[in-house]
Coordinates of C-alpha atoms in Angstrom, one line a residue:
M1213 CA -0.1 0.6 0.1
A1214 CA 1.7 3.6 -1.0
L1215 CA 1.9 5.8 1.5
V1216 CA 1.5 9.2 0.5
W1217 CA 3.8 11.5 3.1
K1218 CA 3.5 15.5 3.2
G1219 CA 5.0 16.1 6.0
E1220 CA 8.3 16.1 6.3
Y1221 CA 11.0 17.3 9.6
G1222 CA 9.2 14.0 12.8
V1223 CA 5.4 15.0 11.8
A1224 CA 4.0 12.7 10.5
D1225 CA -0.4 13.2 9.3
D1226 CA -2.8 10.7 7.8
A1227 CA -0.3 8.3 6.4
W1228 CA 0.3 6.8 9.8
H1229 CA -3.3 6.2 10.8
D1230 CA -3.9 4.4 6.9
A1231 CA -0.9 2.0 7.3
T1232 CA -2.1 0.9 11.8
S1233 CA -6.2 0.8 11.2
N1234 CA -7.5 -0.2 8.4
Y1235 CA -7.0 -3.7 9.4
K1236 CA -9.7 -4.6 11.1
P1237 CA -10.1 -8.1 11.7
S1238 CA -13.0 -11.4 11.8
S1239 CA -15.0 -13.0 14.4
Q1240 CA -13.3 -16.3 12.5
T1241 CA -9.7 -14.6 13.2
A1242 CA -9.4 -12.8 16.3
V1243 CA -6.2 -13.9 17.1
S1244 CA -5.5 -10.4 14.7
S1245 CA -6.4 -8.4 17.4
V1246 CA -4.6 -9.3 20.6
I1247 CA -0.9 -10.1 18.3
D1248 CA -0.7 -8.0 15.1
I1249 CA 2.1 -9.4 13.2
G1250 CA 1.7 -7.0 10.1
V1251 CA -1.1 -8.5 7.4
D1252 CA -2.0 -5.6 5.4
C1253 CA -5.5 -6.4 4.9
K1254 CA -5.3 -4.4 1.3
E1255 CA -2.9 -6.9 0.4
E1256 CA -1.9 -7.2 -3.5
E1257 CA -3.7 -9.6 -5.0
E1258 CA -0.1 -10.7 -6.3
E1259 CA 0.6 -12.4 -3.3
E1260 CA 2.6 -15.8 -3.2
E1261 CA -0.4 -18.6 -4.9
E1262 CA 1.4 -21.7 -2.8
E1263 CA 1.6 -19.1 0.3
D1264 CA -2.5 -18.8 0.1
G1265 CA -2.7 -21.9 -0.6
V1266 CA -1.2 -23.3 2.6
S1267 CA -3.8 -20.1 4.1
R1268 CA -6.8 -20.7 2.7
V1269 CA -6.2 -24.8 4.6
V1270 CA -5.5 -24.1 7.7
E1271 CA -8.3 -21.2 7.9
G1272 CA -11.1 -24.1 7.0
F1273 CA -9.4 -26.4 9.2
V1274 CA -10.4 -23.7 11.5
E1275 CA -13.6 -23.6 10.8
R1276 CA -14.0 -27.4 10.3
H1277 CA -13.1 -27.0 13.8
H1278 CA -15.8 -24.9 15.1
T1279 CA -18.5 -27.3 13.5
E1280 CA -17.1 -30.4 14.3
R1281 CA -13.9 -32.5 16.6
S1282 CA -10.9 -32.4 15.1
P1283 CA -8.6 -36.1 15.1
L1284 CA -5.7 -33.3 15.4
V1285 CA -6.6 -32.9 18.7
E1286 CA -6.4 -36.4 19.8
L1287 CA -2.8 -36.9 19.1
P1288 CA 0.1 -36.1 21.3
P1289 CA 1.2 -33.1 21.8
A1290 CA 4.9 -33.5 21.5
L1291 CA 3.1 -34.2 17.6
I1292 CA 1.4 -31.8 16.8
L1293 CA 4.1 -29.6 18.1
E1294 CA 6.3 -31.0 14.8
V1295 CA 3.3 -30.6 12.1
L1296 CA 3.1 -26.7 13.7
K1297 CA 6.9 -26.8 12.7
Y1298 CA 6.3 -26.1 9.0
L1299 CA 3.4 -23.3 9.0
D1300 CA 4.5 -19.4 8.6
A1301 CA 3.3 -17.3 11.6
R1302 CA 0.2 -16.0 10.1
A1303 CA -1.0 -19.3 9.7
L1304 CA 0.6 -19.9 13.5
C1305 CA -1.9 -17.4 14.6
I1306 CA -4.8 -18.4 12.1
I1307 CA -4.8 -22.1 13.4
S1308 CA -4.1 -20.5 17.6
C1309 CA -7.6 -19.4 17.3
A1310 CA -9.3 -23.4 16.3
C1311 CA -8.8 -24.0 20.6
T1312 CA -7.4 -23.4 23.5
L1313 CA -5.0 -26.4 23.5
F1314 CA -3.5 -25.2 20.2
R1315 CA -3.1 -21.4 21.3
R1316 CA -1.1 -22.8 23.8
L1317 CA 0.7 -25.5 21.5
A1318 CA 1.0 -22.2 18.7
S1319 CA 2.4 -19.9 21.4
D1320 CA 4.8 -22.2 22.9
S1321 CA 6.2 -23.6 19.6
H1322 CA 9.9 -23.4 19.5
G1323 CA 8.2 -21.7 15.1
W1324 CA 8.5 -18.9 17.0
K1325 CA 12.6 -18.8 18.0
D1326 CA 13.1 -19.1 14.2
F1327 CA 10.7 -16.4 12.7
Y1328 CA 12.5 -13.4 15.7
C1329 CA 16.0 -14.9 14.9
E1330 CA 16.0 -14.9 11.1
R1331 CA 14.7 -11.8 10.5
W1332 CA 16.3 -9.6 13.4
G1333 CA 18.7 -12.3 14.9
L1334 CA 19.3 -12.2 18.9
P1335 CA 17.0 -10.4 21.7
A1336 CA 20.0 -8.1 23.0
G1337 CA 20.8 -9.2 26.3
L1338 CA 21.0 -13.0 24.6
S1339 CA 23.4 -15.2 23.6
P1340 CA 24.1 -18.6 22.4
A1341 CA 25.1 -19.1 26.3
T1342 CA 22.0 -18.7 27.5
A1343 CA 21.4 -21.7 25.4
S1344 CA 19.4 -23.9 28.4
S1345 CA 21.4 -26.8 29.5
S1346 CA 19.7 -29.8 29.8
T1347 CA 17.8 -28.8 26.2
G1348 CA 20.9 -27.3 24.8
M1349 CA 18.3 -24.5 22.3
L1350 CA 18.0 -21.2 23.3
S1351 CA 15.4 -20.0 26.0
A1352 CA 14.0 -16.1 25.4
P1353 CA 13.9 -13.6 28.7
P1354 CA 12.9 -14.6 32.0
G1355 CA 9.7 -14.0 32.2
K1356 CA 8.7 -14.4 28.1
S1357 CA 7.6 -16.0 25.6
W1358 CA 9.4 -16.3 21.7
R1359 CA 6.2 -14.9 20.7
E1360 CA 6.1 -12.2 22.5
L1361 CA 9.3 -11.7 21.9
Y1362 CA 8.1 -11.3 17.8
V1363 CA 4.6 -9.6 18.8
A1364 CA 6.8 -6.4 20.4
R1365 CA 9.4 -6.6 17.7
E1366 CA 7.5 -6.3 14.6
E1367 CA 4.8 -3.9 16.6
R1368 CA 7.8 -2.2 16.8
C1369 CA 8.7 -1.5 13.2
K1370 CA 6.1 0.5 12.8
V1371 CA 8.2 3.0 14.5
L1372 CA 10.0 4.9 12.1
M1373 CA 7.3 5.9 9.8
G1374 CA 5.8 8.1 13.4
R1375 CA 6.8 11.4 15.1
F1376 CA 10.4 11.0 15.9
R1377 CA 13.4 13.5 17.8
M1378 CA 15.9 14.6 17.0
D1379 CA 19.6 15.1 19.1
T1380 CA 23.3 15.9 17.8
L1381 CA 26.7 14.9 19.4
H1382 CA 30.0 17.3 18.3
G1383 CA 32.9 16.3 19.8
H1384 CA 34.3 15.4 16.4
T1385 CA 37.3 17.1 14.6
A1386 CA 37.2 16.5 11.7
A1387 CA 34.7 14.6 8.7
V1388 CA 32.9 11.0 11.5
R1389 CA 33.2 8.3 8.9
C1390 CA 32.0 5.4 10.8
V1391 CA 28.9 4.6 13.0
R1392 CA 27.8 1.4 15.3
L1393 CA 24.9 1.7 17.6
L1394 CA 24.9 -1.4 19.6
P1395 CA 21.5 -1.2 21.5
A1396 CA 22.3 -4.0 23.6
A1397 CA 25.0 -1.7 25.9
N1398 CA 22.9 1.3 25.8
M1399 CA 25.8 2.9 23.3
V1400 CA 26.7 4.2 20.4
F1401 CA 31.0 4.5 18.9
T1402 CA 32.3 6.8 16.3
A1403 CA 35.3 7.2 14.6
G1404 CA 36.7 9.3 11.3
Y1405 CA 39.4 11.6 9.9
D1406 CA 40.9 13.2 13.1
Q1407 CA 42.4 10.1 13.9
T1408 CA 39.9 8.8 17.5
V1409 CA 37.2 7.0 18.2
R1410 CA 34.9 8.0 20.7
L1411 CA 32.1 6.4 22.7
W1412 CA 27.9 7.8 23.8
N1413 CA 25.3 7.1 25.8
L1414 CA 22.7 6.4 23.2
E1415 CA 19.7 7.7 26.4
E1416 CA 21.3 10.6 26.8
G1417 CA 23.8 11.7 24.5
L1418 CA 26.7 12.3 26.7
P1419 CA 30.3 11.2 25.9
L1420 CA 31.8 8.4 27.6
A1421 CA 35.5 7.3 26.4
C1422 CA 37.9 8.6 23.8
S1423 CA 40.8 7.0 22.4
H1424 CA 44.3 9.1 21.5
P1425 CA 45.0 9.4 18.7
L1426 CA 45.5 5.9 16.7
G1427 CA 47.9 7.9 14.2
E1428 CA 45.0 6.5 10.8
T1429 CA 42.0 8.0 9.3
V1430 CA 40.1 5.7 10.9
R1431 CA 37.4 3.5 7.6
A1432 CA 35.9 1.1 9.8
I1433 CA 34.2 -0.1 13.3
A1434 CA 32.5 -3.6 14.1
V1435 CA 31.5 -3.4 18.1
D1436 CA 28.8 -6.6 19.5
I1437 CA 29.3 -6.7 23.8
G1438 CA 31.7 -8.9 23.9
L1439 CA 34.3 -7.5 21.1
L1440 CA 34.7 -3.8 19.4
A1441 CA 37.5 -3.7 16.3
V1442 CA 37.9 -1.1 14.5
A1443 CA 40.9 -0.6 11.6
G1444 CA 41.3 2.0 8.9
T1445 CA 44.4 4.0 6.0
D1446 CA 47.6 2.6 8.5
A1447 CA 46.7 -1.0 7.5
V1448 CA 46.2 -2.6 11.3
V1449 CA 43.4 -3.7 13.3
R1450 CA 42.8 -2.7 16.8
V1451 CA 40.7 -4.8 19.2
W1452 CA 39.1 -4.7 22.4
R1453 CA 37.4 -6.7 24.8
A1454 CA 34.9 -6.0 27.0
I1455 CA 35.6 -4.8 30.6
P1456 CA 32.6 -6.5 32.5
E1457 CA 33.6 -3.9 35.6
C1458 CA 34.5 -0.4 33.0
A1459 CA 31.3 1.8 33.7
H1460 CA 32.0 1.5 28.8
L1461 CA 32.6 -1.2 28.2
F1462 CA 35.6 -1.4 26.2
D1463 CA 38.8 0.0 27.3
V1464 CA 39.8 2.0 24.5
A1465 CA 41.5 5.5 26.7
G1466 CA 44.2 2.9 28.4
T1467 CA 43.0 3.7 32.0
W1468 CA 42.1 -0.3 33.4
S1469 CA 45.5 -2.3 31.5
A1470 CA 47.2 -1.8 35.0
V1471 CA 43.8 -3.2 36.2
N1472 CA 42.3 -5.7 33.2
E1473 CA 44.8 -6.6 30.4
D1474 CA 42.3 -8.8 29.2
G1475 CA 41.1 -5.3 27.9
A1476 CA 43.9 -4.0 26.1
E1477 CA 44.1 -2.1 22.9
M1478 CA 45.6 -5.7 21.1
P1479 CA 46.8 -4.8 17.0
L1480 CA 46.7 -7.6 14.5
Y1481 CA 49.5 -6.8 11.4
G1482 CA 48.5 -8.5 8.0
H1483 CA 46.9 -6.6 5.5
T1484 CA 49.5 -4.2 3.1
G1485 CA 46.5 -1.9 2.3
P1486 CA 44.1 0.4 3.8
V1487 CA 41.0 -1.2 5.9
T1488 CA 37.5 -0.5 5.1
C1489 CA 35.2 -2.1 6.4
L1490 CA 34.6 -4.6 9.8
G1491 CA 32.3 -8.0 10.2
L1492 CA 32.0 -9.7 13.6
D1493 CA 29.2 -13.2 14.2
A1494 CA 29.8 -15.7 16.7
T1495 CA 32.7 -17.5 15.8
H1496 CA 34.9 -15.0 13.7
M1497 CA 35.7 -11.4 12.8
Y1498 CA 36.3 -10.0 9.1
S1499 CA 38.6 -7.3 7.6
G1500 CA 38.6 -6.7 4.2
S1501 CA 41.0 -4.3 2.8
W1502 CA 42.3 -2.5 -0.4
D1503 CA 44.9 -5.0 -0.5
M1504 CA 42.0 -6.9 -2.6
S1505 CA 41.7 -9.7 0.8
I1506 CA 39.1 -10.8 3.6
R1507 CA 41.0 -11.9 5.9
V1508 CA 38.5 -14.2 8.9
W1509 CA 40.1 -14.5 12.0
E1510 CA 39.4 -17.0 14.7
R1511 CA 37.2 -14.8 17.4
S1512 CA 38.9 -16.5 20.8
S1513 CA 43.2 -16.5 19.2
F1514 CA 42.6 -14.2 16.2
E1515 CA 44.4 -15.7 14.1
C1516 CA 44.0 -15.3 10.7
V1517 CA 42.2 -18.4 8.9
H1518 CA 40.9 -17.8 5.9
K1519 CA 42.4 -15.6 2.8
L1520 CA 39.6 -14.6 0.8
M1521 CA 40.7 -12.1 -2.9
H1522 CA 39.1 -10.4 -5.1
M1523 CA 39.5 -8.7 -8.3
D1524 CA 39.8 -5.2 -6.9
W1525 CA 39.2 -2.2 -3.7
V1526 CA 37.3 -4.3 -1.0
W1527 CA 34.7 -1.6 -0.5
A1528 CA 31.8 -3.3 2.1
L1529 CA 31.3 -7.0 3.8
V1530 CA 28.9 -7.9 5.8
P1531 CA 29.1 -11.5 7.6
R1532 CA 25.7 -13.2 7.3
G1533 CA 25.1 -17.0 8.9
R1534 CA 27.5 -18.8 7.0
R1535 CA 28.0 -16.7 4.8
I1536 CA 29.6 -13.2 4.4
L1537 CA 28.8 -10.6 1.7
S1538 CA 31.8 -8.9 0.2
T1539 CA 32.0 -5.8 -2.7
A1540 CA 34.9 -5.0 -4.8
G1541 CA 34.5 -2.9 -7.4
S1542 CA 31.5 -2.8 -8.5
D1543 CA 30.9 -6.8 -8.5
V1544 CA 29.5 -7.9 -5.2
Y1545 CA 30.2 -11.9 -3.6
A1546 CA 29.0 -14.4 -1.8
W1547 CA 31.4 -16.5 0.0
D1548 CA 31.2 -19.5 2.7
V1549 CA 32.2 -18.7 6.7
E1550 CA 33.4 -22.8 6.6
T1551 CA 35.5 -22.9 3.7
G1552 CA 36.2 -19.6 2.4
Q1553 CA 35.2 -20.3 -1.4
Q1554 CA 33.3 -18.0 -3.3
V1555 CA 29.9 -18.6 -3.5
R1556 CA 28.3 -16.7 -6.0
L1557 CA 29.9 -13.6 -8.1
R1558 CA 27.4 -10.4 -9.5
T1559 CA 29.2 -8.5 -12.3
R1560 CA 28.8 -4.5 -12.5
V1561 CA 25.4 -4.6 -10.4
H1562 CA 26.4 -0.3 -10.8
T1563 CA 27.7 2.0 -12.7
G1564 CA 30.9 2.6 -11.1
Q1565 CA 32.2 1.0 -7.8
A1566 CA 29.7 -0.5 -5.1
Y1567 CA 30.5 0.9 -1.7
A1568 CA 28.3 -0.5 0.3
V1569 CA 26.1 -3.5 1.0
E1570 CA 23.6 -4.9 3.5
G1571 CA 21.8 -8.6 3.6
S1572 CA 18.5 -9.6 5.6
R1573 CA 19.9 -12.5 8.4
S1574 CA 18.4 -14.6 7.4
G1575 CA 20.1 -15.1 3.4
H1576 CA 18.2 -14.3 0.9
F1577 CA 17.7 -10.6 -0.3
V1578 CA 21.3 -9.3 -0.1
F1579 CA 21.5 -5.0 -1.1
T1580 CA 24.4 -2.9 -2.6
G1581 CA 24.9 0.7 -2.5
G1582 CA 26.9 1.8 -5.2
E1583 CA 28.1 5.4 -6.9
D1584 CA 25.0 5.9 -9.2
G1585 CA 22.3 6.3 -6.4
A1586 CA 21.0 3.8 -7.1
V1587 CA 19.9 1.1 -4.8
R1588 CA 20.2 -2.5 -5.4
M1589 CA 17.9 -5.5 -3.9
F1590 CA 18.5 -9.1 -5.1
D1591 CA 17.7 -12.6 -4.2
D1592 CA 19.5 -15.4 -3.1
R1593 CA 17.5 -17.8 -4.2
L1594 CA 17.0 -16.3 -8.1
A1595 CA 19.4 -17.4 -10.8
R1596 CA 21.3 -14.9 -13.1
R1597 CA 20.6 -13.2 -15.5
H1598 CA 21.6 -10.3 -18.0
H1599 CA 19.4 -7.9 -20.1
S1600 CA 19.8 -8.3 -23.6
N1601 CA 20.7 -4.0 -24.9
S1602 CA 22.7 -4.0 -20.9
K1603 CA 26.1 -5.0 -20.0
I1604 CA 24.9 -4.9 -16.3
A1605 CA 23.6 -7.2 -14.5
V1606 CA 19.7 -7.9 -13.8
E1607 CA 18.4 -10.0 -11.1
A1608 CA 17.7 -7.4 -9.1
I1609 CA 14.1 -7.5 -7.3
A1610 CA 14.0 -4.3 -7.4
A1611 CA 16.0 -1.2 -7.4
W1612 CA 15.8 2.6 -5.7
V1613 CA 16.8 4.9 -7.3
P1614 CA 17.0 8.1 -4.0
H1615 CA 20.1 10.2 -3.7
K1616 CA 21.6 12.4 -6.7
G1617 CA 25.4 11.7 -5.3
G1618 CA 26.8 7.8 -4.7
V1619 CA 25.5 5.8 -1.6
Y1620 CA 28.0 5.0 1.2
S1621 CA 26.3 3.3 3.3
L1622 CA 23.5 0.7 4.1
A1623 CA 22.2 -0.3 6.6
F1624 CA 18.8 -2.6 7.3
E1625 CA 17.5 -4.2 10.2
D1626 CA 14.3 -5.7 8.5
P1627 CA 11.7 -4.3 7.0
W1628 CA 14.0 -1.3 6.9
L1629 CA 16.6 -0.3 4.6
I1630 CA 18.8 2.6 4.8
S1631 CA 20.3 4.5 3.5
A1632 CA 23.5 7.1 3.2
S1633 CA 24.0 9.6 -0.1
G1634 CA 27.0 11.3 -0.4
D1635 CA 24.4 14.2 -1.2
G1636 CA 23.6 14.4 2.1
T1637 CA 20.0 13.0 2.3
L1638 CA 19.3 10.0 3.9
A1639 CA 16.8 7.6 2.2
M1640 CA 14.0 5.6 3.8
M1641 CA 12.9 1.7 1.6
D1642 CA 10.1 -0.3 3.6
V1643 CA 11.7 -3.7 1.5
R1644 CA 8.8 -6.0 3.1
Q1645 CA 5.9 -5.7 0.2
I1646 CA 8.6 -6.4 -2.1
M1647 CA 9.9 -9.3 -0.1
K1648 CA 6.3 -11.1 -0.3
R1649 CA 6.5 -10.1 -4.0
S1650 CA 9.7 -12.5 -4.9
N1651 CA 9.8 -15.8 -2.3
G1652 CA 12.2 -17.5 -4.9
N1653 CA 9.6 -18.7 -7.1
G1654 CA 11.3 -16.6 -10.3
K1655 CA 8.3 -14.6 -9.3
S1656 CA 10.4 -10.2 -8.8
A1657 CA 8.6 -7.3 -8.0
A1658 CA 9.9 -5.8 -10.7
N1659 CA 12.9 -6.5 -14.1
S1660 CA 15.8 -3.7 -13.4
V1661 CA 16.0 -0.8 -16.5
P1662 CA 19.1 1.2 -16.5
L1663 CA 18.8 3.5 -13.5
R1664 CA 18.1 7.5 -14.1
W1665 CA 18.1 10.1 -11.2
C1666 CA 14.6 10.6 -10.3
H1667 CA 14.9 15.0 -7.8
H1668 CA 12.9 14.2 -4.5
T1669 CA 10.7 16.8 -2.9
S1670 CA 8.1 15.3 -0.6
A1671 CA 9.3 12.5 1.5
Q1672 CA 7.4 10.5 -0.4
V1673 CA 9.2 9.9 -3.8
A1674 CA 8.2 7.2 -6.8
G1675 CA 11.0 6.5 -9.0
K1676 CA 10.6 6.4 -12.9
E1677 CA 9.5 3.3 -14.7
G1678 CA 11.1 -0.1 -13.2
E1679 CA 11.4 1.9 -9.8
E1680 CA 10.9 0.9 -6.3
I1681 CA 9.4 4.0 -3.5
V1682 CA 10.9 6.1 -1.6
Q1683 CA 9.1 6.2 2.2
R1684 CA 10.5 8.5 3.6
F1685 CA 13.4 11.1 3.7
L1686 CA 15.6 12.0 7.2
P1687 CA 16.9 15.6 6.9
G1688 CA 20.0 16.6 8.1
G1689 CA 19.7 19.3 8.3
S1690 CA 22.8 20.1 6.6
H1691 CA 24.0 19.8 2.3
Q1692 CA 27.9 18.2 3.2
S1693 CA 28.4 14.6 2.3
A1694 CA 26.2 11.3 4.7
Y1695 CA 29.1 8.5 5.0
C1696 CA 27.7 6.6 7.4
V1697 CA 24.8 5.0 8.9
D1698 CA 23.1 2.7 11.1
L1699 CA 20.4 1.0 12.3
G1700 CA 18.5 -0.4 15.1
A1701 CA 14.7 -0.9 16.9
D1702 CA 14.0 2.3 17.3
R1703 CA 17.0 4.6 16.8
V1704 CA 18.6 6.0 13.3
V1705 CA 22.3 7.4 13.5
S1706 CA 24.1 8.8 11.1
G1707 CA 27.6 10.4 11.1
G1708 CA 29.0 12.9 7.4
E1709 CA 31.4 15.6 7.2
E1710 CA 30.3 18.4 9.0
R1711 CA 31.6 16.7 11.8
I1712 CA 28.3 15.9 13.5
V1713 CA 26.8 12.8 15.1
R1714 CA 23.0 13.0 14.1
I1715 CA 20.2 10.3 16.4
W1716 CA 16.8 10.4 14.8
D1717 CA 15.1 9.3 17.8
F1718 CA 11.9 7.4 17.2
S1719 CA 10.9 4.9 21.0
Q1720 CA 8.3 7.3 21.4
A1721 CA 6.5 6.9 18.2
L1722 CA 3.9 5.1 19.4
E1723 CA 3.2 6.8 22.3
I1724 CA 2.4 10.4 19.8
E1725 CA 0.7 8.8 18.1
S1726 CA -1.4 6.6 20.4
R1727 CA -2.4 10.5 21.4
V1728 CA -2.1 11.9 18.5
Q1729 CA -5.2 10.4 17.8
A1730 CA -7.2 9.7 20.4
S1731 CA -6.7 14.5 19.9
R1732 CA -8.8 14.1 16.2
S1733 CA -11.4 11.9 17.6
N1734 CA -12.2 14.1 20.3
R1735 CA -11.7 16.9 18.0
R1736 CA -13.5 15.1 15.0
H1737 CA -16.4 14.8 18.3
R1738 CA -16.6 18.1 18.4
R1739 CA -17.8 18.9 15.6
K1740 CA -20.0 16.7 15.0
Q1741 CA -21.7 18.1 18.2
I1742 CA -21.9 21.5 16.4
A1743 CA -22.7 19.9 13.5
M1744 CA -26.2 18.8 14.8
P1745 CA -28.7 20.3 13.3
L1746 CA -30.2 23.4 16.9
T1747 CA -33.9 22.0 18.5
E1748 CA -36.5 24.9 18.1
Q1749 CA -36.4 25.7 21.6
Q1750 CA -32.4 26.5 20.7
K1751 CA -33.0 28.4 17.6
W1752 CA -35.5 30.6 19.1
E1753 CA -33.3 30.9 22.1
R1754 CA -30.2 32.0 19.7
K1755 CA -32.0 34.7 18.2
S1756 CA -34.3 36.0 20.9
G1757 CA -30.9 36.2 23.6
P1758 CA -31.1 34.3 26.7
R1759 CA -33.0 37.0 29.2
L1760 CA -35.9 35.4 27.3
G1761 CA -36.4 32.3 28.8
V1762 CA -39.5 30.7 29.6
S1763 CA -38.4 31.2 34.0
G1764 CA -37.6 35.0 33.6
T1765 CA -39.5 37.6 34.2
S1766 CA -38.2 40.1 30.8
S1767 CA -41.0 38.0 28.5
K1768 CA -43.6 39.1 31.0
G1769 CA -45.0 42.3 28.3
I1770 CA -44.2 40.7 25.3
D1771 CA -48.2 39.0 23.5
D1772 CA -47.7 35.1 23.8
K1773 CA -49.2 35.9 20.1
E1774 CA -45.0 36.8 18.7
L1775 CA -43.8 33.8 21.1
P1776 CA -43.0 30.3 20.1
D1777 CA -45.6 27.3 20.6
W1778 CA -43.3 26.4 23.8
V1779 CA -42.5 29.0 25.9
A1780 CA -46.6 29.8 25.5
R1781 CA -47.3 26.4 26.7
S1782 CA -44.9 27.2 29.5
R1783 CA -46.4 30.4 30.6
S1784 CA -50.8 28.3 30.8
R1785 CA -49.0 25.4 32.5
R1786 CA -47.6 27.8 35.6
G1787 CA -50.8 29.9 35.2
Q1788 CA -52.4 27.0 35.5
G1789 CA -51.0 25.9 38.8
V1790 CA -50.4 29.1 39.8
G1791 CA -54.3 29.2 40.3
A1792 CA -55.0 25.3 41.6
S1793 CA -52.9 26.9 44.8

């Protein structure tokens, strides 16, 4: 459903109401009123036939179960759970309406954990070490089920359509080249041309720590709750392990080295050119360089186990599951983490350099940004194709051209993709409908065409033929280059040439929108009351004034013939009452 945003700079219009309030569930699918999994009642008719078939079967089963007892209920609960593993989130919601047993089993199904982790990874504060010692399975936080976590996170996906509060962090003395969010620790990490790494409090926007000058331009940061890595133009990767006793986790300033040597700075050598990108997962660290290689380091020993060679300078990388996605020159690569073998190569995906790459956590979808100002989306489950009149690969299932300058950075948090460009703007794209339309079966949202720049004058931009819609632009207050962007559940952080780090805070968007909708409802109610037709009494009172009331004495001199019927009748009743007494 296309939304038209009329307001910028944090002001949302009725598009929010159209996107969040139109879905009205039927009585048979009342579970949708309990959990909102983002299913639009106006889904496009191009929905997957296979997915529709599954939904129809499940809905038919629920309808039959309300009229006759199903044999499936007689099965052991463990066997029913095995059946539920083959259903998606929408089908699980529908089948939970059938009976109390199905509702309990559907809520406890470990499929919800897979749904959550496939879209957003592990929740903040959880790690593989949290797995239960008896079952070896990853358990949800105490007091919550995976279903509740999934529903709450899906609800928070709406916040990026709402109002925001923008903060600015000042401290860098030169352009900011890289930013990273660490929501689990409530921190922001920034670095750039001033050769320092700075740590900030995410909520308060206050500085926590600053490193000594590293003697290089810092071009890349990778961080999680246990490890911080930075690298830049001197080809050295510097890492810090987390110190639990340290209030800001990482001793970048070197003040804890005498207390805890494990948290001291550790340099890693091996690259022969500037390091442009870094990545982390549970077992490895990855570094890409202009020496045309990516090095895979063991996280425990920091030993280099693989060296992945490219055909040009490596610009960006991102680890996704058992794969690494990377860009070099104008090409996009996919590598197997365990073997170090190249899995897939896409050539000439952009006109010029491909500066940025991102991917879904499932590994199915790949996003790239390039020097031509375009953002492209690929499905790794589709076969490679070429346009007969173009040397550029046209296997992209979607394309946007939101920027006049090159796209230097991408950030993805399902379902939102954000790009930062040399023209100083940040563009936001919602990709959930494209994911639905392309489900690995050869159907695509649109065939790519040679891309053209389209000038944007409003918050939402419909591109030329073959281009998708940009849902929103975030105002930066400057036309200088935006070099980097990162995205959390309800925060967007960006840095660039103006030496300022900007944070867009959407955490109160749902609450603000709820108050706005309540205020609008009250205004509509008052307008209806004002527009209601007046009674005969109200019309006469407005015409004659308040002094000509029934109980007043000022109307005694007026002849009954000149008064309305209801006033004459009232006088007659009062006279009869006085005479009777």
